Coordinates of C-alpha atoms (C1' of nucleotides) in Angstrom, one line a residue:
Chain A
X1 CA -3.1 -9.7 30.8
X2 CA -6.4 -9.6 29.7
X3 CA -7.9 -6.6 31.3
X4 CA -5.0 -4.2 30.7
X5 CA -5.0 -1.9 28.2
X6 CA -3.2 -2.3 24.5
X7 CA -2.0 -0.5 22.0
X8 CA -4.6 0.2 19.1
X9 CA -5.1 -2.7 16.6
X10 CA -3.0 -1.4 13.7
X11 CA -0.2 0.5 16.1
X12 CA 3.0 -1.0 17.4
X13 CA 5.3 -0.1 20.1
X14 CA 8.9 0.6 18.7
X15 CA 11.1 -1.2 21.5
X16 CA 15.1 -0.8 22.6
X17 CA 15.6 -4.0 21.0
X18 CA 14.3 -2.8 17.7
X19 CA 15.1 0.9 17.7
X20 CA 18.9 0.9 16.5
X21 CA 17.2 -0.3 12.8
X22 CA 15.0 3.1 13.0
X23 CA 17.8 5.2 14.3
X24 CA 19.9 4.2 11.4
X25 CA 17.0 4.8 8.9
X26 CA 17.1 8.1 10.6
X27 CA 21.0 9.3 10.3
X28 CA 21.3 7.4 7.1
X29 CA 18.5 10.1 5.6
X30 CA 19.9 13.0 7.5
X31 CA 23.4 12.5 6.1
X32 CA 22.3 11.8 2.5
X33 CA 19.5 14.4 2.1
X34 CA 21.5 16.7 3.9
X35 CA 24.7 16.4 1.5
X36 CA 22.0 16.6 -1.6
X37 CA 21.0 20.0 -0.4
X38 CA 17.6 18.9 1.0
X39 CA 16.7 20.6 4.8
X40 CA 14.3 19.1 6.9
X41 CA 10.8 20.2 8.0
X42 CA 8.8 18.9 10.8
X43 CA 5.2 19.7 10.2
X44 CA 2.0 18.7 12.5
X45 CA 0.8 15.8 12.4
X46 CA -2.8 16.6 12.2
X47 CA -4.1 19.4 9.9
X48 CA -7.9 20.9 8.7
X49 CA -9.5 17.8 7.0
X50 CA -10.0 20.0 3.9
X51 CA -6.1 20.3 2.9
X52 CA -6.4 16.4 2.5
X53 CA -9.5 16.7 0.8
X54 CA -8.6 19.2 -1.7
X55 CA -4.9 18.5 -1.6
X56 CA -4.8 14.1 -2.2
X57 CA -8.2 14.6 -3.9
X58 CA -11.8 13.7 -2.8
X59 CA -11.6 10.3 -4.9
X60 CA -9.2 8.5 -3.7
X61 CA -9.4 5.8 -1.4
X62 CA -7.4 7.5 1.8
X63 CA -10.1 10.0 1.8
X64 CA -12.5 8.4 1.1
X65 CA -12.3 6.2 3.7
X66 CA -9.0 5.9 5.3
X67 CA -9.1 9.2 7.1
X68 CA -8.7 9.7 11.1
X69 CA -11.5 12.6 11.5
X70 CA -12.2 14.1 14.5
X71 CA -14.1 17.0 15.4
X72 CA -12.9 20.2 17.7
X73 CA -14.7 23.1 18.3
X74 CA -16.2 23.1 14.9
X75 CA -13.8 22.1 13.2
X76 CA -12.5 19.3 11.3
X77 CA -9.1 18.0 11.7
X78 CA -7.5 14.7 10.4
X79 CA -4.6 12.9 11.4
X80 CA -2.5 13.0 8.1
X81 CA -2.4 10.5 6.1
X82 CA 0.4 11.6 4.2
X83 CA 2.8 14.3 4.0
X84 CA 2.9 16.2 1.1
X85 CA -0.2 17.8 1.8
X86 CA 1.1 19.2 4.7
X87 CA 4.4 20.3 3.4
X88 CA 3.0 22.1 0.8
X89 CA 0.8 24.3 3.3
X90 CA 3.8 24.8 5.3
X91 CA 5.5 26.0 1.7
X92 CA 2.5 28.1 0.8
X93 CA 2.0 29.5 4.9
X94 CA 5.7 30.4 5.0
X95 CA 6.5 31.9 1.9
X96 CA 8.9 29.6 1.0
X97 CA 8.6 30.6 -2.9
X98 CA 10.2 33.5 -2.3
X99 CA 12.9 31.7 -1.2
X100 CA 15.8 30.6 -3.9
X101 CA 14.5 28.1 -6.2
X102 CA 14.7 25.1 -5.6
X103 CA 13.5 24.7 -2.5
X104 CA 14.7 21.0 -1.0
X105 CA 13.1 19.5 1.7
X106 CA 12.9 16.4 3.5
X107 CA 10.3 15.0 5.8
X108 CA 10.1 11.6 9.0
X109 CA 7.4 10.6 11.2
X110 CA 4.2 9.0 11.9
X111 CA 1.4 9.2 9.0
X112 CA -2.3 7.3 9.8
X113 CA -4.4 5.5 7.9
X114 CA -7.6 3.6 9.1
X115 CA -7.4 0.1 7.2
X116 CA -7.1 -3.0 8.4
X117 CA -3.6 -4.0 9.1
X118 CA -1.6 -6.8 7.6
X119 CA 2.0 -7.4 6.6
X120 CA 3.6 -4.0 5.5
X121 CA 0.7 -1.9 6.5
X122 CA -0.4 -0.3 9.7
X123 CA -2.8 2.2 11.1
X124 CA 0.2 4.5 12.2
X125 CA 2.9 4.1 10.2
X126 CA 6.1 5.9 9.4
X127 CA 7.7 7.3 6.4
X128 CA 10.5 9.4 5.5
X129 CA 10.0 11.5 2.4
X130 CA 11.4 14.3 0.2
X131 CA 10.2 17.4 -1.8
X132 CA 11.4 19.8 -4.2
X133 CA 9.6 23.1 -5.2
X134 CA 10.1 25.2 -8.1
X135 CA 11.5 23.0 -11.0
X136 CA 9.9 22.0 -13.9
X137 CA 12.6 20.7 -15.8
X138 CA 13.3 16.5 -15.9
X139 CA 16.2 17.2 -14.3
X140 CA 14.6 17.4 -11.1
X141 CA 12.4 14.6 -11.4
X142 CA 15.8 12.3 -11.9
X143 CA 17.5 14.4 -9.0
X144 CA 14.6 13.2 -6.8
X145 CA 14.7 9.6 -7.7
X146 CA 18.6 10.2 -7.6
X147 CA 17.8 10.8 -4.0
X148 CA 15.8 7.5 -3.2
X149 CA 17.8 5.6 -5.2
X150 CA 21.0 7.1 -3.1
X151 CA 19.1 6.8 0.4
X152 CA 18.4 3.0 -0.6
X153 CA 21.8 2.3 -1.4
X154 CA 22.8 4.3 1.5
X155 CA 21.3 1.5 3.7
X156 CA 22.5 -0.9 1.5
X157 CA 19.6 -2.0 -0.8
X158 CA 20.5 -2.0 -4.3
X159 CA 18.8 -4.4 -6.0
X160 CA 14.8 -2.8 -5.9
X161 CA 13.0 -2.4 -9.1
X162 CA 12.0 1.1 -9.7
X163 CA 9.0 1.8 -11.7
X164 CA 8.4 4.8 -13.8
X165 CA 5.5 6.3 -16.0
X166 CA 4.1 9.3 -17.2
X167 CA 0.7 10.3 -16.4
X168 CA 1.1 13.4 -19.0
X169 CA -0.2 17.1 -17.9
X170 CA -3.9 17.5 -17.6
X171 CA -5.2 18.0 -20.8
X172 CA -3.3 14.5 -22.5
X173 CA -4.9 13.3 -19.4
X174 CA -8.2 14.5 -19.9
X175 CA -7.3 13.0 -23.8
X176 CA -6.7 9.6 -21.9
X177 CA -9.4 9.0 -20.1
X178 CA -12.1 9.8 -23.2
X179 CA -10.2 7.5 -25.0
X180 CA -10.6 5.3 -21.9
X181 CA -14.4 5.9 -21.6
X182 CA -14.6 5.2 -25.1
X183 CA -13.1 1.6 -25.5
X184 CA -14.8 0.9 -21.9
X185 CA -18.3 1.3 -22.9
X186 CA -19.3 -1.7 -24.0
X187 CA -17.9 -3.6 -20.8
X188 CA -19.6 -0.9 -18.4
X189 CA -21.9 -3.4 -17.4
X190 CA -19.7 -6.5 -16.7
X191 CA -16.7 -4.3 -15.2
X192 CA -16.4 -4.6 -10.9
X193 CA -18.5 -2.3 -8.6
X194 CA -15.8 -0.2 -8.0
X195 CA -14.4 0.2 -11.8
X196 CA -18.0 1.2 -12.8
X197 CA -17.4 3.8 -10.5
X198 CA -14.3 5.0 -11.3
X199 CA -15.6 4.5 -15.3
X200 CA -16.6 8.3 -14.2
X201 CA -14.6 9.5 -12.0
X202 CA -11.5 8.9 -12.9
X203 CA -10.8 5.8 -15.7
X204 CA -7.0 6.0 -15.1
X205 CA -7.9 4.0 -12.1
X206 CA -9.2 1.0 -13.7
X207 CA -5.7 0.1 -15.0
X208 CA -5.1 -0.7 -11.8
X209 CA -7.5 -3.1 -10.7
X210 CA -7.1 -6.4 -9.8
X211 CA -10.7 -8.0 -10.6
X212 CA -10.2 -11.1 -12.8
X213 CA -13.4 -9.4 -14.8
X214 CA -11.4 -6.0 -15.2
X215 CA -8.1 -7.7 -15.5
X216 CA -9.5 -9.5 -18.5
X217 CA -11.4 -6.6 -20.2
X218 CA -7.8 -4.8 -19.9
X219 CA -6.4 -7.4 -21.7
X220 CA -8.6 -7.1 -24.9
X221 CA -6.6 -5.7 -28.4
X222 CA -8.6 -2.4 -28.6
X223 CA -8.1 -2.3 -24.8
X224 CA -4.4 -2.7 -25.1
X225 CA -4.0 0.0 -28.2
X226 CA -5.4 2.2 -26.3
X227 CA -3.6 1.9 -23.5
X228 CA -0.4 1.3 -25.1
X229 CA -0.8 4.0 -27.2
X230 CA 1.0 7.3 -26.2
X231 CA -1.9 9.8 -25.2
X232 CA 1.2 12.3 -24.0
X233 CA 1.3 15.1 -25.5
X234 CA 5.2 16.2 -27.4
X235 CA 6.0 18.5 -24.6
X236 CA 5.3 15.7 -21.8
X237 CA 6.4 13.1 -23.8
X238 CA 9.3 15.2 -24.6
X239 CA 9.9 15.9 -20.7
X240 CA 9.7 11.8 -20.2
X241 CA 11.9 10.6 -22.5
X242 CA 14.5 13.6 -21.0
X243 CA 14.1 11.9 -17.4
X244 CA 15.0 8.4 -18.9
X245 CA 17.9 9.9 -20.7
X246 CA 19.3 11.1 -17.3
X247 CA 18.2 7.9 -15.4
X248 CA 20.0 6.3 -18.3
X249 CA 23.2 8.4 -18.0
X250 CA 23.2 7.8 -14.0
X251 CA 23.0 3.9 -14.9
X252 CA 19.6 3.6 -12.7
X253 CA 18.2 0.9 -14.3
X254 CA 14.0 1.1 -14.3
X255 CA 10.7 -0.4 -16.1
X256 CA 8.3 1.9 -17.8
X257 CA 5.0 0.6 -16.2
X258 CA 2.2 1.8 -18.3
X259 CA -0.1 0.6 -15.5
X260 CA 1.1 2.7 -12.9
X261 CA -1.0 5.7 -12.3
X262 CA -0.8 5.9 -8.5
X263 CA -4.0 6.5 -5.7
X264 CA -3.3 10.4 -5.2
X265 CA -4.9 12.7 -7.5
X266 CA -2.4 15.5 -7.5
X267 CA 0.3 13.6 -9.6
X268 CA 1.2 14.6 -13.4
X269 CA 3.9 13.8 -15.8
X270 CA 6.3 11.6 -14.1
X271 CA 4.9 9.0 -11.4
X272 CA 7.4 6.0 -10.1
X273 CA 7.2 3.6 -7.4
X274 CA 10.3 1.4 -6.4
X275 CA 9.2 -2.5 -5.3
X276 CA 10.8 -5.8 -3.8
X277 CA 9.5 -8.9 -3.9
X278 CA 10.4 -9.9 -0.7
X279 CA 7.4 -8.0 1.2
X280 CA 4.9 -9.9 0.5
X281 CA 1.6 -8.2 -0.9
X282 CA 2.4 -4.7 -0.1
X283 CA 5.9 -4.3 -2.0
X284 CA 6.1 -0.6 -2.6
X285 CA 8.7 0.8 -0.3
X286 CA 8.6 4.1 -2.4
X287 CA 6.3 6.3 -4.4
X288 CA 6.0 9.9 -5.8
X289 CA 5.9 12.1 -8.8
X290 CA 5.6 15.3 -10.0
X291 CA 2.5 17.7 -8.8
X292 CA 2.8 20.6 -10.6
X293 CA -0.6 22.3 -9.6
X294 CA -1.1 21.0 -6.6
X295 CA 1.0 24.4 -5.0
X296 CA -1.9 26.7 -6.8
X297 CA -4.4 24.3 -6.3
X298 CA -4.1 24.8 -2.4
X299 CA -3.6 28.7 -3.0
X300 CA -0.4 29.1 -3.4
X301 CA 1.8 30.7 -6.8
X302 CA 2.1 28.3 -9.6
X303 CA 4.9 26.3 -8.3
X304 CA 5.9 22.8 -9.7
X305 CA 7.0 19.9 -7.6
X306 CA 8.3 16.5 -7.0
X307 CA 8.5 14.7 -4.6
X308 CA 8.4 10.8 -2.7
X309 CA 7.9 8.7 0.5
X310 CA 9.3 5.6 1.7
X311 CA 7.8 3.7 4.4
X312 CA 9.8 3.2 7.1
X313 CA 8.2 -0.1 8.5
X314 CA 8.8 -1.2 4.9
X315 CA 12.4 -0.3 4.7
X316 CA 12.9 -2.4 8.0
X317 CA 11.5 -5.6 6.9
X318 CA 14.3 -5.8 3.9
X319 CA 17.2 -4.6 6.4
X320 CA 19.1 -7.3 8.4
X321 CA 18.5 -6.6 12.1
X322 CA 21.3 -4.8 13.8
X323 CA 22.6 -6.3 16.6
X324 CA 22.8 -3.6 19.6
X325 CA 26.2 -2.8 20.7
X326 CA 27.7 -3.8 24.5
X327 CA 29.0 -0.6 26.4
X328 CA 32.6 0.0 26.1
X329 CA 32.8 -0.3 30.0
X330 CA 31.2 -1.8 33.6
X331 CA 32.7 -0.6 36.2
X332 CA 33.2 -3.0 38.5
X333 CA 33.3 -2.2 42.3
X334 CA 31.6 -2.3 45.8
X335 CA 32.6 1.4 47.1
X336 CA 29.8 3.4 45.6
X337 CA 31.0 6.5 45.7
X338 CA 34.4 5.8 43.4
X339 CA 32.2 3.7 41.3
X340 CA 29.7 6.7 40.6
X341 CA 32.6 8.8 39.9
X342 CA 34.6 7.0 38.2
X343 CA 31.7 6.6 35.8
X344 CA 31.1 9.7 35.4
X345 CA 34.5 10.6 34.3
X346 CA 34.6 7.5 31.8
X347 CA 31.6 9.3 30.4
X348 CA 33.3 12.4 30.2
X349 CA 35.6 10.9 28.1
X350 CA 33.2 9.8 25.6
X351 CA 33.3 6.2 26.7
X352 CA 29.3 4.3 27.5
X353 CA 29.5 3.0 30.9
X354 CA 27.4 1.6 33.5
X355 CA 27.6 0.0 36.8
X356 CA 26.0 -1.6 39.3
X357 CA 23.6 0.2 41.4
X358 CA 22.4 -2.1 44.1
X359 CA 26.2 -3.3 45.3
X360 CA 25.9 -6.8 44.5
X361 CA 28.8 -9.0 45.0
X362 CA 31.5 -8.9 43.3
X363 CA 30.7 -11.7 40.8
X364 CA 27.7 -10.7 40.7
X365 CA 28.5 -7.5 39.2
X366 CA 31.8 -9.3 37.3
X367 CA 28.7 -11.2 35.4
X368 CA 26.8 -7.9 34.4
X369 CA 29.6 -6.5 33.2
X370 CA 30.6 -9.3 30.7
X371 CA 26.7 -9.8 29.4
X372 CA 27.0 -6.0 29.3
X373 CA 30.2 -4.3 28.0
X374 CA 33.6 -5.2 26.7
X375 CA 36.1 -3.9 29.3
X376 CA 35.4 -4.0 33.4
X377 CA 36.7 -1.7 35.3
X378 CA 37.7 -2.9 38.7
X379 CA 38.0 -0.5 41.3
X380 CA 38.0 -2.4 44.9
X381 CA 39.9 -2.3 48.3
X382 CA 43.7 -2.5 46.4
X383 CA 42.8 -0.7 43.4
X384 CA 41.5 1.8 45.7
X385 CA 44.3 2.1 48.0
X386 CA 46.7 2.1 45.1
X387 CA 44.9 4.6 42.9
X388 CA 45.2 2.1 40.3
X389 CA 42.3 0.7 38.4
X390 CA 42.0 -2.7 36.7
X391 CA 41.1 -2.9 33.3
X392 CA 39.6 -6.3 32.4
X393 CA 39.0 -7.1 28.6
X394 CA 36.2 -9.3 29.2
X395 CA 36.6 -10.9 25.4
X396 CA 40.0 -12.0 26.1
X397 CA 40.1 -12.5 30.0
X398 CA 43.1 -10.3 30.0
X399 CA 43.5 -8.2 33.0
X400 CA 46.1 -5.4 33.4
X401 CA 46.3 -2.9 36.5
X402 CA 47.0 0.6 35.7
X403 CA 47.3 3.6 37.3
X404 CA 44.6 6.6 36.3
X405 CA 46.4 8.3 33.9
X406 CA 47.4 4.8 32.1
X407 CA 43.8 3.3 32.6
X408 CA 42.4 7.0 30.8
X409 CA 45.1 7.1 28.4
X410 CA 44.0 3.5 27.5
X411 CA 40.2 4.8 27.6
X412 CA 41.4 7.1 24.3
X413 CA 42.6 4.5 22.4
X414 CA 39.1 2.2 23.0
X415 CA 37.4 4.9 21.9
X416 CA 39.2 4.7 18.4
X417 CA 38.1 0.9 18.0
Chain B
rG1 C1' -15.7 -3.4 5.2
rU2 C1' -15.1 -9.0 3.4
rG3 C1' -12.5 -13.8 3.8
rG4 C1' -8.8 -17.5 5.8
rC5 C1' -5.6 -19.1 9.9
rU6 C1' -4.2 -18.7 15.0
rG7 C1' -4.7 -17.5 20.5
rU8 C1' -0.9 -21.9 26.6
rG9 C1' 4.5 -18.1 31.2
rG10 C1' 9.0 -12.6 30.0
rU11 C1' 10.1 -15.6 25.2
rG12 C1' 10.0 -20.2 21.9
rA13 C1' 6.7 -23.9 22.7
rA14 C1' 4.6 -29.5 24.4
rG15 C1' 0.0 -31.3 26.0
rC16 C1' -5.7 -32.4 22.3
rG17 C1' -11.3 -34.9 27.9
rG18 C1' -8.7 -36.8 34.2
rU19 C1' -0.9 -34.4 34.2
rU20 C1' 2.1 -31.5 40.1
rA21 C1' 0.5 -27.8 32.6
rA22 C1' 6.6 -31.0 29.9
rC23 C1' 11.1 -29.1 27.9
rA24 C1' 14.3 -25.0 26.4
rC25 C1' 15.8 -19.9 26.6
rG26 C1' 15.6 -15.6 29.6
rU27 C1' 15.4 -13.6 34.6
rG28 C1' 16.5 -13.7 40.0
rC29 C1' 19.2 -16.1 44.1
rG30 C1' 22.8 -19.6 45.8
rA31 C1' 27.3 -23.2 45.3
rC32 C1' 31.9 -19.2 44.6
rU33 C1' 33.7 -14.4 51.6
rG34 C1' 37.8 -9.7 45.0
rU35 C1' 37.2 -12.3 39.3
rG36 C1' 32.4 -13.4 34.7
rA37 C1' 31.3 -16.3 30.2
rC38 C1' 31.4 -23.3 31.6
rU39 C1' 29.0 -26.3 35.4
rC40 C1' 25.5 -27.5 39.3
rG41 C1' 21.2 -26.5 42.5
rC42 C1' 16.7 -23.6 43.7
rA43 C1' 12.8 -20.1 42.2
rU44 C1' 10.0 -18.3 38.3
rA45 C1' 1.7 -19.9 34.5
rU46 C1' -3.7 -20.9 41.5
rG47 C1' -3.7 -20.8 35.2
rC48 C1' -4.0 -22.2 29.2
rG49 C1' -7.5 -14.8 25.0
rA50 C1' -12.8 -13.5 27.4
rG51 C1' -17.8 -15.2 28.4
rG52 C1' -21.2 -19.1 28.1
rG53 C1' -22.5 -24.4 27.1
rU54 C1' -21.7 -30.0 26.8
rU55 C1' -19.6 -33.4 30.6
rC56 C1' -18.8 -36.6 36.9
rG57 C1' -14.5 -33.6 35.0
rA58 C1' -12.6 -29.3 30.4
rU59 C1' -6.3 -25.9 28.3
rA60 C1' -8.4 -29.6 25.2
rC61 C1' -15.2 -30.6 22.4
rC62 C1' -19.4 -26.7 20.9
rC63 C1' -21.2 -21.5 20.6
rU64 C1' -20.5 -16.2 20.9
rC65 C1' -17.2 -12.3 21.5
rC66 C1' -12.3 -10.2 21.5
rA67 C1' -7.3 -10.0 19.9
rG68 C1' -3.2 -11.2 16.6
rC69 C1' -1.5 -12.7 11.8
rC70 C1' -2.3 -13.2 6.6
rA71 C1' -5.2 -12.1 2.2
rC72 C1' -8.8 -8.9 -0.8
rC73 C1' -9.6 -3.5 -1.9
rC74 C1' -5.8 0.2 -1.9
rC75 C1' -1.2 1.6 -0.9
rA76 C1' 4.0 3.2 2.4

RNA sequence: GUGGCUGUGGUGAAGCGGUUAACACGUGCGACUGUGACUCGCAUAUGCGAGGGUUCGAUACCCUCCAGCCACCCCA
């Protein structure tokens, strides 16, 4: 065991036992984004380093340094990190804005990010997300958080707390973070390593760290006013207090969270996450916004956006396991050739079946069939002779011998239950 | 990248310097030649994460490494 090879610290094999949980993660979004208009799009999973770079933003942690980077024939490629990025150059490569607006999409599979693991966070991980192009009215920001909200219900968790702020459009921003820098000054010195970084590059960031030092300095009155104070200007705040009017009228309740400014760079206006406390230290199942530039800013026509993205491992954890089914039927016999087509006809039907292929005894294979399905289907010397099968409920020991056209008939009516 | 905890079979685990490495589950075979789930027998770790050291002796003690888990940073 010690010399074999493992899967990479941070990855995880998904096994049978485990996979009916990501299967019904995956038809549960299929059927509600699919009845909400949204289509799904299956991009690459790696793409030119420089669409994460200019598209998430060159100071934020994931690329800084949570980016899988490889080189190939000169030329850089990453494993992405997260999706939108890549959506958005599949919007922009296709055309998609000439399509009719809005555009809806939705998005599944495997994202990577090079951090150490822990609970809730891997080096490959999986999240299911959603976009929507071309609308820059509040009403699509609470038809995308409609959408999460739905999908979480969907699977049957209602009671998450869902987060919302706004970051305001780039010029209350810019209006923000002077402010910031202002009231900051005089605690440059004391403030964390990576605060005094951020003092420059991006202040909004500070709100958000955890440093007993910053948390204090964030704490302070003129801090706090500043902060608290609205630096939106009328048409964003205008835009915000719309969205909570509609999250209001759809009776989603939610907590502004001043704090919340989010680790990707190309969010504006609205920004929401949606939390439980029953993940431990990484309790965001859900986050996104609105990215109104980010379309132009990768070369595309000025096109806003919203979007968000669950994690998927997240979304487990809070789900009760699903216990995996028995097959409706075992068949039961020691002729081979009757067994094998007699199987395949139950299949044909519509019915899961299996049997046994190494002609064990007839207990034996009695004893698979009750660990394995609910009904045996007995096929031996009599049955055989007869052209009769017995059906054997193996919950209630009850045992009936029919002919083929009763034991098919009764096939329909199992298929019902 | 930093810190804490842990590392015994397919799984859950006991053992804490000298054991045949317990027990349970699972799995396979048999008792039971066409009737399972109960029961009963048998089999299931030449090895206790890897390497080194201390010792007459190390699964146990020490060191190094590796892996897993959790936490920080940040997020899904």
């Amino acid at each position: 065991m010690s010399n074999i090879i493992k899967a990479q610290k941070g990855t995880k094999d998904i096994l049978p036992n485990d996979i009916e949980q990501w299967q019904n993660l995956e038809l549960k979004a299929l059927e509600i984004f699919t009845r909400a208009g949204f289509s799904e799009i299956r991009t690459p999973i790696f793409e030119a380093t420089e669409l994460f770079a200019r598209g998430v933003g060159d100071t934020t942690d994931i690329v800084n340094k949570e980016m899988y980077t490889f080189e190939k024939s000169e030329r850089s490629l990453t494993l992405r990190p997260e999706n939108t990025a890549g959506v958005v150059r599949a919007y922009i490569e296709n055309g998609m804005h000439r399509l009719a607006s809005p555009v809806k999409l939705w998005y599944k599979g495997p994202m990577f990010r090079y951090e150490r693991p822990q609970a809730g966070r891997q080096r490959q991980f999986h999240q299911v997300g959603a976009e929507m192009f071309g609308i820059k009215e509040p009403t699509a920001d609470a038809e995308i958080i409609l959408l999460a909200v739905d999908y979480l219900k969907a699977l049957g968790l209602n009671d998450l707390d869902v987060e919302i702020n706004s970051l305001g459009c780039s010029d209350c921003r810019e209006g923000f973070k002077t402010a910031l820098r202002v009231v900051l000054k005089p605690e440059l010195d004391i403030m964390c390593p990576d605060c005094q970084a951020r003092y420059e590059k991006n202040p909004l960031r500070i709100l958000d760290c955890k440093v007993e030092v910053c948390r204090r300095i964030l704490e302070k009155q003129e801090v706090q006013n500043v902060i608290v104070s609205d630096y939106i200007c009328g048409d964003c705040q205008k835009h915000f207090d719309e969205l909570k009017k509609y999250l209001d009228a759809l009776n989603i309740k939610y907590k502004r969270n001043k704090l919340l400014v989010r680790g990707l760079d190309y969010y504006n206006r609205t920004v929401f996450e949606i939390k439980s406390n029953n993940l431990g230290s990484q309790n965001a199942v859900c986050g996104g916004g609105r990215y109104d530039s980010l379309v132009k800013n990768l070369g595309g026509e000025d096109t806003p956006a919203v979007g968000w993205a669950m994690g998927m491992e997240r979304l487990n954890s809070l789900l009760e396991k699903i216990e995996s089914k028995k097959m409706n039927a075992y068949v039961v016999s020691n002729f081979s050739v009757e067994a094998l087509k007699l199987v395949e006809e139950l299949r044909n039907l519509g019915i899961s079946c299996d049997f046994d292929m190494t002609n064990k005894k007839f207990g034996k294979q009695l004893e698979k069939a009750s660990k394995n399905a609910d009904f045996a289907f007995i096929l031996g010397e009599d049955e055989i002779k007869n052209s009769t099968i017995s059906v054997k409920n193996l919950k209630t020991s009850e045992q009936k011998n029919l002919s083929k056209d009763e034991a098919f008939k009764f096939v329909k009516s199992m298929k019902k239950t």
